[in-house]
mmCIF file of C-alpha atoms in Angstrom:
data_model
loop_
_atom_site.group_PDB
_atom_site.id
_atom_site.type_symbol
_atom_site.label_atom_id
_atom_site.label_comp_id
_atom_site.label_asym_id
_atom_site.label_seq_id
_atom_site.Cartn_x
_atom_site.Cartn_y
_atom_site.Cartn_z
ATOM 1 C CA MET M 1 52.142 121.621 -38.260
ATOM 2 C CA VAL M 2 52.154 124.436 -40.839
ATOM 3 C CA GLN M 3 53.587 123.734 -44.181
ATOM 4 C CA THR M 4 54.616 126.502 -46.694
ATOM 5 C CA LYS M 5 52.133 126.786 -49.527
ATOM 6 C CA GLU M 6 52.559 128.914 -52.811
ATOM 7 C CA ARG M 7 50.054 131.992 -52.695
ATOM 8 C CA VAL M 8 46.658 130.926 -53.827
ATOM 9 C CA GLY M 9 46.075 131.908 -57.671
ATOM 10 C CA ALA M 10 49.901 131.905 -58.371
ATOM 11 C CA SER M 11 51.204 129.835 -61.228
ATOM 12 C CA SER M 12 54.914 129.001 -62.028
ATOM 13 C CA SER M 13 54.120 129.129 -65.541
ATOM 14 C CA SER M 14 53.133 132.780 -65.390
ATOM 15 C CA LYS M 15 56.498 133.983 -64.031
ATOM 16 C CA GLY M 16 58.045 136.817 -66.260
ATOM 17 C CA LYS M 17 55.002 136.768 -68.332
ATOM 18 C CA GLY M 18 52.947 139.899 -69.232
ATOM 19 C CA LYS M 19 52.579 143.146 -67.438
ATOM 20 C CA GLN M 20 52.651 143.144 -63.558
ATOM 21 C CA PRO M 21 50.167 145.175 -61.988
ATOM 22 C CA GLU M 22 51.038 148.609 -60.476
ATOM 23 C CA GLN M 23 49.500 148.007 -57.104
ATOM 24 C CA GLN M 24 49.262 144.676 -55.389
ATOM 25 C CA PRO M 25 46.393 143.785 -53.207
ATOM 26 C CA ASN M 26 46.401 144.005 -49.341
ATOM 27 C CA LYS M 27 47.611 140.489 -48.208
ATOM 28 C CA GLN M 28 47.654 139.060 -44.848
ATOM 29 C CA ARG M 29 51.168 137.307 -43.790
ATOM 30 C CA TYR M 30 52.072 134.817 -41.246
ATOM 31 C CA LEU M 31 55.314 132.734 -40.808
ATOM 32 C CA GLY M 32 55.426 128.809 -41.649
ATOM 33 C CA ARG M 33 58.256 126.215 -42.134
ATOM 34 C CA ASP M 34 58.669 124.158 -45.152
ATOM 35 C CA ASP M 35 58.949 120.533 -43.602
ATOM 36 C CA ASP M 36 60.343 119.332 -46.911
ATOM 37 C CA SER M 37 63.169 121.852 -46.787
ATOM 38 C CA GLU M 38 66.772 121.003 -44.917
ATOM 39 C CA SER M 39 67.020 124.828 -43.960
ATOM 40 C CA ASP M 40 66.021 126.034 -40.793
ATOM 41 C CA ASP M 41 65.376 129.279 -42.277
ATOM 42 C CA GLU M 42 61.761 130.812 -42.056
ATOM 43 C CA GLU M 43 59.831 131.767 -45.184
ATOM 44 C CA MET M 44 57.241 134.476 -45.417
ATOM 45 C CA VAL M 45 54.011 132.854 -47.010
ATOM 46 C CA GLU M 46 51.514 135.116 -48.398
ATOM 47 C CA LEU M 47 47.882 134.670 -48.406
ATOM 48 C CA ASP M 48 45.518 136.773 -50.648
ATOM 49 C CA PRO M 49 42.448 137.822 -48.783
ATOM 50 C CA THR M 50 40.094 137.682 -51.554
ATOM 51 C CA ASN M 51 40.373 133.824 -51.026
ATOM 52 C CA LYS M 52 39.677 133.769 -47.181
ATOM 53 C CA PRO M 53 36.992 131.158 -46.362
ATOM 54 C CA ARG M 54 34.427 131.878 -44.003
ATOM 55 C CA TRP M 55 34.419 129.645 -40.812
ATOM 56 C CA GLU M 56 30.637 129.601 -39.600
ATOM 57 C CA VAL M 57 30.081 125.804 -39.410
ATOM 58 C CA GLY M 58 31.842 122.534 -39.194
ATOM 59 C CA PRO M 59 35.308 121.868 -37.630
ATOM 60 C CA LEU M 60 38.142 124.209 -38.239
ATOM 61 C CA ASP M 61 40.450 121.373 -39.723
ATOM 62 C CA GLU M 62 38.201 120.895 -42.578
ATOM 63 C CA HIS M 63 39.281 124.140 -43.866
ATOM 64 C CA PRO M 64 42.686 124.730 -46.016
ATOM 65 C CA GLU M 65 45.385 124.247 -43.585
ATOM 66 C CA GLU M 66 47.117 127.576 -44.533
ATOM 67 C CA TRP M 67 43.947 129.315 -43.430
ATOM 68 C CA GLN M 68 43.391 127.681 -40.334
ATOM 69 C CA PRO M 69 45.581 129.991 -38.229
ATOM 70 C CA THR M 70 43.857 133.051 -39.458
ATOM 71 C CA LEU M 71 40.346 131.739 -38.883
ATOM 72 C CA PHE M 72 41.362 130.833 -35.363
ATOM 73 C CA HIS M 73 42.982 134.281 -34.544
ATOM 74 C CA ASP M 74 40.030 136.266 -36.233
ATOM 75 C CA ARG M 75 38.037 134.361 -33.738
ATOM 76 C CA MET M 76 39.685 134.984 -30.848
ATOM 77 C CA ASN M 77 40.369 138.632 -31.797
ATOM 78 C CA ARG M 78 36.776 139.560 -32.118
ATOM 79 C CA LEU M 79 36.285 138.927 -28.270
ATOM 80 C CA LYS M 80 36.228 142.329 -26.377
ATOM 81 C CA ASN M 81 37.911 140.786 -23.263
ATOM 82 C CA LYS M 82 40.357 138.070 -24.501
ATOM 83 C CA ALA M 83 41.622 137.143 -21.163
ATOM 84 C CA VAL M 84 38.284 135.960 -20.009
ATOM 85 C CA VAL M 85 38.591 132.930 -22.358
ATOM 86 C CA PHE M 86 42.074 131.666 -20.845
ATOM 87 C CA VAL M 87 40.531 129.350 -18.085
ATOM 88 C CA CYS M 88 43.395 129.291 -15.874
ATOM 89 C CA GLU M 89 43.846 126.725 -12.955
ATOM 90 C CA ARG M 90 41.887 127.042 -9.689
ATOM 91 C CA GLU M 91 43.059 125.289 -6.305
ATOM 92 C CA VAL M 92 40.253 123.169 -4.553
ATOM 93 C CA ARG M 93 41.103 122.968 -1.003
ATOM 94 C CA GLU M 94 41.019 119.626 0.860
ATOM 95 C CA VAL M 95 39.902 121.125 4.046
ATOM 96 C CA GLU M 96 36.765 122.415 2.410
ATOM 97 C CA PHE M 97 35.755 119.605 0.221
ATOM 98 C CA GLY M 98 37.637 116.729 1.913
ATOM 99 C CA PRO M 99 34.305 115.784 4.080
ATOM 100 C CA PHE M 100 32.365 115.323 0.657
ATOM 101 C CA ASN M 101 34.841 112.580 -0.197
ATOM 102 C CA VAL M 102 35.596 114.560 -3.596
ATOM 103 C CA PHE M 103 39.505 113.864 -2.868
ATOM 104 C CA ALA M 104 39.246 110.279 -2.348
ATOM 105 C CA GLN M 105 37.105 109.510 -5.751
ATOM 106 C CA PHE M 106 39.838 111.585 -7.613
ATOM 107 C CA ARG M 107 42.646 109.902 -5.993
ATOM 108 C CA ALA M 108 40.930 106.409 -6.933
ATOM 109 C CA LEU M 109 40.914 107.312 -10.631
ATOM 110 C CA GLY M 110 44.630 108.978 -10.517
ATOM 111 C CA TRP M 111 43.268 112.305 -11.233
ATOM 112 C CA GLU M 112 44.102 114.076 -8.004
ATOM 113 C CA ALA M 113 46.720 116.323 -10.078
ATOM 114 C CA THR M 114 43.823 118.338 -11.369
ATOM 115 C CA LEU M 115 42.758 119.547 -7.782
ATOM 116 C CA SER M 116 45.977 121.466 -7.231
ATOM 117 C CA CYS M 117 46.882 124.956 -8.679
ATOM 118 C CA TYR M 118 50.577 124.594 -10.013
ATOM 119 C CA ASP M 119 50.961 128.478 -11.370
ATOM 120 C CA LYS M 120 49.420 130.031 -8.100
ATOM 121 C CA ASP M 121 52.384 131.722 -7.488
ATOM 122 C CA ASN M 122 53.102 132.818 -11.130
ATOM 123 C CA LYS M 123 51.099 135.768 -12.279
ATOM 124 C CA ASN M 124 52.420 135.520 -15.936
ATOM 125 C CA LEU M 125 50.224 134.200 -18.406
ATOM 126 C CA PHE M 126 51.625 134.037 -22.155
ATOM 127 C CA MET M 127 48.558 134.450 -23.711
ATOM 128 C CA ASP M 128 49.848 135.377 -27.285
ATOM 129 C CA GLU M 129 51.815 132.470 -27.282
ATOM 130 C CA ILE M 130 49.252 130.156 -26.150
ATOM 131 C CA GLN M 131 46.853 131.494 -28.898
ATOM 132 C CA GLU M 132 49.271 130.921 -31.324
ATOM 133 C CA TRP M 133 49.999 127.442 -30.384
ATOM 134 C CA MET M 134 46.142 126.797 -30.373
ATOM 135 C CA ALA M 135 45.908 128.452 -33.834
ATOM 136 C CA THR M 136 48.440 126.071 -35.301
ATOM 137 C CA LEU M 137 47.253 122.710 -33.564
ATOM 138 C CA LYS M 138 47.259 119.555 -35.407
ATOM 139 C CA CYS M 139 45.862 116.290 -34.123
ATOM 140 C CA ASN M 140 47.618 112.850 -35.153
ATOM 141 C CA ARG M 141 45.481 109.924 -36.094
ATOM 142 C CA TYR M 142 45.540 107.193 -33.261
ATOM 143 C CA ASP M 143 44.162 103.849 -32.227
ATOM 144 C CA ARG M 144 44.161 104.441 -28.649
ATOM 145 C CA PRO M 145 44.015 107.286 -26.249
ATOM 146 C CA SER M 146 47.463 106.811 -25.237
ATOM 147 C CA GLN M 147 48.563 107.574 -28.674
ATOM 148 C CA MET M 148 47.082 111.014 -29.227
ATOM 149 C CA LYS M 149 49.176 113.969 -29.734
ATOM 150 C CA LEU M 150 48.434 117.724 -30.148
ATOM 151 C CA THR M 151 51.383 119.601 -32.113
ATOM 152 C CA GLY M 152 51.432 123.344 -32.792
ATOM 153 C CA GLU M 153 53.951 126.079 -33.257
ATOM 154 C CA VAL M 154 55.013 129.058 -30.900
ATOM 155 C CA ASN M 155 57.665 131.525 -32.574
ATOM 156 C CA GLY M 156 58.249 128.825 -35.393
ATOM 157 C CA ILE M 157 59.107 126.097 -32.840
ATOM 158 C CA LYS M 158 57.057 122.783 -32.670
ATOM 159 C CA VAL M 159 55.794 122.261 -29.075
ATOM 160 C CA GLU M 160 53.953 118.809 -28.638
ATOM 161 C CA MET M 161 51.219 117.778 -25.897
ATOM 162 C CA SER M 162 51.250 114.122 -25.554
ATOM 163 C CA PHE M 163 50.829 111.314 -22.801
ATOM 164 C CA ASP M 164 54.624 111.650 -22.166
ATOM 165 C CA THR M 165 54.771 115.396 -22.377
ATOM 166 C CA LEU M 166 52.052 115.759 -19.911
ATOM 167 C CA ARG M 167 53.364 113.332 -17.327
ATOM 168 C CA LYS M 168 56.594 115.166 -17.201
ATOM 169 C CA LEU M 169 54.631 118.210 -16.340
ATOM 170 C CA VAL M 170 52.571 116.971 -13.701
ATOM 171 C CA LYS M 171 52.001 113.502 -12.227
ATOM 172 C CA TYR M 172 48.454 112.934 -14.115
ATOM 173 C CA ASP M 173 47.125 109.549 -14.111
ATOM 174 C CA ASN M 174 49.098 108.810 -10.842
ATOM 175 C CA LEU M 175 48.089 105.065 -10.552
ATOM 176 C CA PRO M 176 50.200 101.860 -11.783
ATOM 177 C CA ALA M 177 50.486 101.561 -15.263
ATOM 178 C CA ARG M 178 47.330 100.573 -17.354
ATOM 179 C CA ASP M 179 46.572 99.662 -20.799
ATOM 180 C CA TYR M 180 44.303 102.353 -21.766
ATOM 181 C CA THR M 181 42.366 100.458 -24.333
ATOM 182 C CA ILE M 182 38.851 101.516 -23.271
ATOM 183 C CA PRO M 183 36.165 100.054 -25.292
ATOM 184 C CA SER M 184 34.017 102.708 -27.221
ATOM 185 C CA LEU M 185 35.696 105.779 -25.376
ATOM 186 C CA ASP M 186 35.451 107.940 -28.262
ATOM 187 C CA ASP M 187 31.774 106.835 -28.555
ATOM 188 C CA LEU M 188 31.143 107.694 -25.069
ATOM 189 C CA LEU M 189 32.501 111.403 -26.000
ATOM 190 C CA ILE M 190 31.078 111.676 -29.654
ATOM 191 C CA LYS M 191 28.112 109.168 -29.789
ATOM 192 C CA PRO M 192 27.415 108.128 -26.334
ATOM 193 C CA GLU M 193 23.767 107.493 -27.074
ATOM 194 C CA LYS M 194 24.908 104.212 -28.747
ATOM 195 C CA HIS M 195 26.665 103.029 -25.953
ATOM 196 C CA SER M 196 25.395 100.141 -23.914
ATOM 197 C CA ARG M 197 25.990 101.715 -20.674
ATOM 198 C CA TRP M 198 24.775 105.482 -21.413
ATOM 199 C CA ASN M 199 21.361 105.105 -20.106
ATOM 200 C CA ASP M 200 22.625 103.294 -16.733
ATOM 201 C CA MET M 201 24.993 106.119 -16.350
ATOM 202 C CA LEU M 202 22.324 108.701 -16.892
ATOM 203 C CA ALA M 203 19.989 106.992 -14.135
ATOM 204 C CA ALA M 204 23.015 107.098 -11.828
ATOM 205 C CA LEU M 205 23.569 110.752 -11.993
ATOM 206 C CA PHE M 206 20.015 112.379 -12.662
ATOM 207 C CA PHE M 207 16.940 112.264 -10.566
ATOM 208 C CA PRO M 208 14.384 109.982 -12.184
ATOM 209 C CA GLY M 209 12.533 111.034 -15.364
ATOM 210 C CA THR M 210 14.700 114.083 -15.804
ATOM 211 C CA TYR M 211 17.317 112.729 -18.166
ATOM 212 C CA SER M 212 15.419 112.487 -21.446
ATOM 213 C CA GLY M 213 16.150 115.067 -23.843
ATOM 214 C CA ILE M 214 18.318 117.986 -22.709
ATOM 215 C CA LEU M 215 20.549 117.201 -19.915
ATOM 216 C CA TYR M 216 20.196 120.036 -17.338
ATOM 217 C CA ARG M 217 22.495 120.679 -14.337
ATOM 218 C CA LYS M 218 19.575 121.403 -12.308
ATOM 219 C CA ASN M 219 18.324 117.895 -12.272
ATOM 220 C CA LEU M 220 21.604 116.205 -11.444
ATOM 221 C CA LYS M 221 21.555 114.549 -8.014
ATOM 222 C CA ILE M 222 23.566 116.285 -5.324
ATOM 223 C CA GLU M 223 26.674 114.444 -5.289
ATOM 224 C CA ALA M 224 26.793 114.461 -9.075
ATOM 225 C CA LYS M 225 26.291 118.422 -8.916
ATOM 226 C CA LEU M 226 28.987 119.040 -6.399
ATOM 227 C CA LEU M 227 31.233 117.150 -8.514
ATOM 228 C CA LEU M 228 30.313 119.045 -11.579
ATOM 229 C CA THR M 229 31.142 122.020 -9.806
ATOM 230 C CA THR M 230 34.708 120.729 -8.842
ATOM 231 C CA CYS M 231 35.046 119.745 -12.344
ATOM 232 C CA ILE M 232 34.150 122.704 -14.241
ATOM 233 C CA LEU M 233 36.661 124.872 -12.268
ATOM 234 C CA ASN M 234 39.441 122.106 -13.005
ATOM 235 C CA ALA M 235 39.183 119.006 -14.736
ATOM 236 C CA ILE M 236 36.807 120.147 -17.616
ATOM 237 C CA PRO M 237 37.078 123.962 -17.450
ATOM 238 C CA ARG M 238 34.502 126.144 -19.268
ATOM 239 C CA ARG M 239 33.087 129.644 -18.671
ATOM 240 C CA GLY M 240 29.675 129.895 -20.457
ATOM 241 C CA ASP M 241 26.741 127.760 -20.658
ATOM 242 C CA LYS M 242 26.580 126.202 -17.511
ATOM 243 C CA GLN M 243 22.935 125.119 -17.399
ATOM 244 C CA GLU M 244 23.405 121.872 -19.475
ATOM 245 C CA VAL M 245 25.389 118.979 -18.775
ATOM 246 C CA ARG M 246 27.861 118.015 -21.743
ATOM 247 C CA PHE M 247 28.522 114.281 -22.775
ATOM 248 C CA PRO M 248 32.200 114.227 -21.724
ATOM 249 C CA GLU M 249 30.897 115.456 -18.155
ATOM 250 C CA ILE M 250 28.785 112.715 -17.978
ATOM 251 C CA LEU M 251 31.852 110.264 -18.351
ATOM 252 C CA VAL M 252 33.722 111.933 -15.858
ATOM 253 C CA LEU M 253 31.110 112.288 -12.975
ATOM 254 C CA TYR M 254 30.138 108.612 -13.571
ATOM 255 C CA SER M 255 33.832 107.660 -13.092
ATOM 256 C CA LEU M 256 34.097 109.792 -10.056
ATOM 257 C CA LEU M 257 31.044 108.243 -8.351
ATOM 258 C CA HIS M 258 31.738 104.452 -9.232
ATOM 259 C CA ARG M 259 35.404 104.509 -9.504
ATOM 260 C CA SER M 260 35.030 103.117 -13.339
ATOM 261 C CA PRO M 261 35.676 103.128 -16.182
ATOM 262 C CA HIS M 262 39.183 104.329 -15.626
ATOM 263 C CA SER M 263 39.649 107.004 -18.164
ATOM 264 C CA PRO M 264 42.845 108.715 -18.502
ATOM 265 C CA ILE M 265 42.695 112.314 -17.656
ATOM 266 C CA ARG M 266 45.675 113.077 -20.099
ATOM 267 C CA TYR M 267 43.374 111.984 -22.965
ATOM 268 C CA LEU M 268 40.212 113.845 -21.541
ATOM 269 C CA ILE M 269 42.476 117.087 -21.332
ATOM 270 C CA MET M 270 43.854 116.882 -24.859
ATOM 271 C CA ASN M 271 40.513 115.987 -26.252
ATOM 272 C CA GLN M 272 38.995 119.182 -24.447
ATOM 273 C CA LEU M 273 41.696 121.491 -25.927
ATOM 274 C CA TRP M 274 41.009 119.941 -29.487
ATOM 275 C CA ILE M 275 37.431 120.395 -29.112
ATOM 276 C CA CYS M 276 37.892 124.113 -28.087
ATOM 277 C CA ARG M 277 40.155 124.666 -30.937
ATOM 278 C CA ASN M 278 38.579 122.933 -33.734
ATOM 279 C CA LYS M 279 34.657 123.448 -33.032
ATOM 280 C CA VAL M 280 33.149 126.616 -34.155
ATOM 281 C CA GLY M 281 31.610 128.794 -31.278
ATOM 282 C CA ARG M 282 33.961 127.240 -28.534
ATOM 283 C CA SER M 283 35.904 130.670 -27.578
ATOM 284 C CA ILE M 284 37.583 129.071 -24.498
ATOM 285 C CA ILE M 285 41.316 128.161 -24.121
ATOM 286 C CA PRO M 286 41.503 125.496 -21.191
ATOM 287 C CA TYR M 287 44.834 126.332 -19.254
ATOM 288 C CA CYS M 288 45.682 122.783 -17.951
#
């Protein structure tokens, strides 16, 4: 959430003292809410562009909170065709993929909701509002996947994405209730090489002798390559760099082929959104 902050460089002790400059420097403005205030009125927050940080390396949330929306918007607005970064849903037809047993594997994990396009009759995509939500996004601290929440603002209104809100939209994880306390799930997504089953997963997905070093898509076994194509279009969308296989995709492909581990698709969706928002160079907004 965005909190109202004083302008950088301003001091309450200096009010009314000295002669004011004739011309104020050009300042960028955005609307924020003061969470400590009981009033619902929005306050205008001024930012001094001379204090604007540069986001070239590292996560976005390591920068000052008041500058994070501006830095995110700057990155998105530099794109020549901003519409291409909004990866919309695509429908996978069972008549085409059914013979390959794709749908059965998704259903076994409770992920079949990712195979349907729920907005295929709706041509409106509110890109400005979605970008605003991503720009103001915050992620809570959590101990297990089911506790993860993403909270952003649209027109000053807080909009939350969580296990509960995603389930209200679509029947994600459409299986009997489970306690998703998957050991080292975050380690698999962040530091997979330290996980004891990592090499077994690679051996199950890639041709022998092709998974040391960079993991190339061309070295995947036929079944895994077909599933990755389906996942890129739906479950883990992305628009570029399709030559390599990313770490979260290894977990997804292995789960689909072996029906375990049972990772919650809602967690994978939120984790993907947070990575795309928080990691420099990820000019993409998955539209789950």
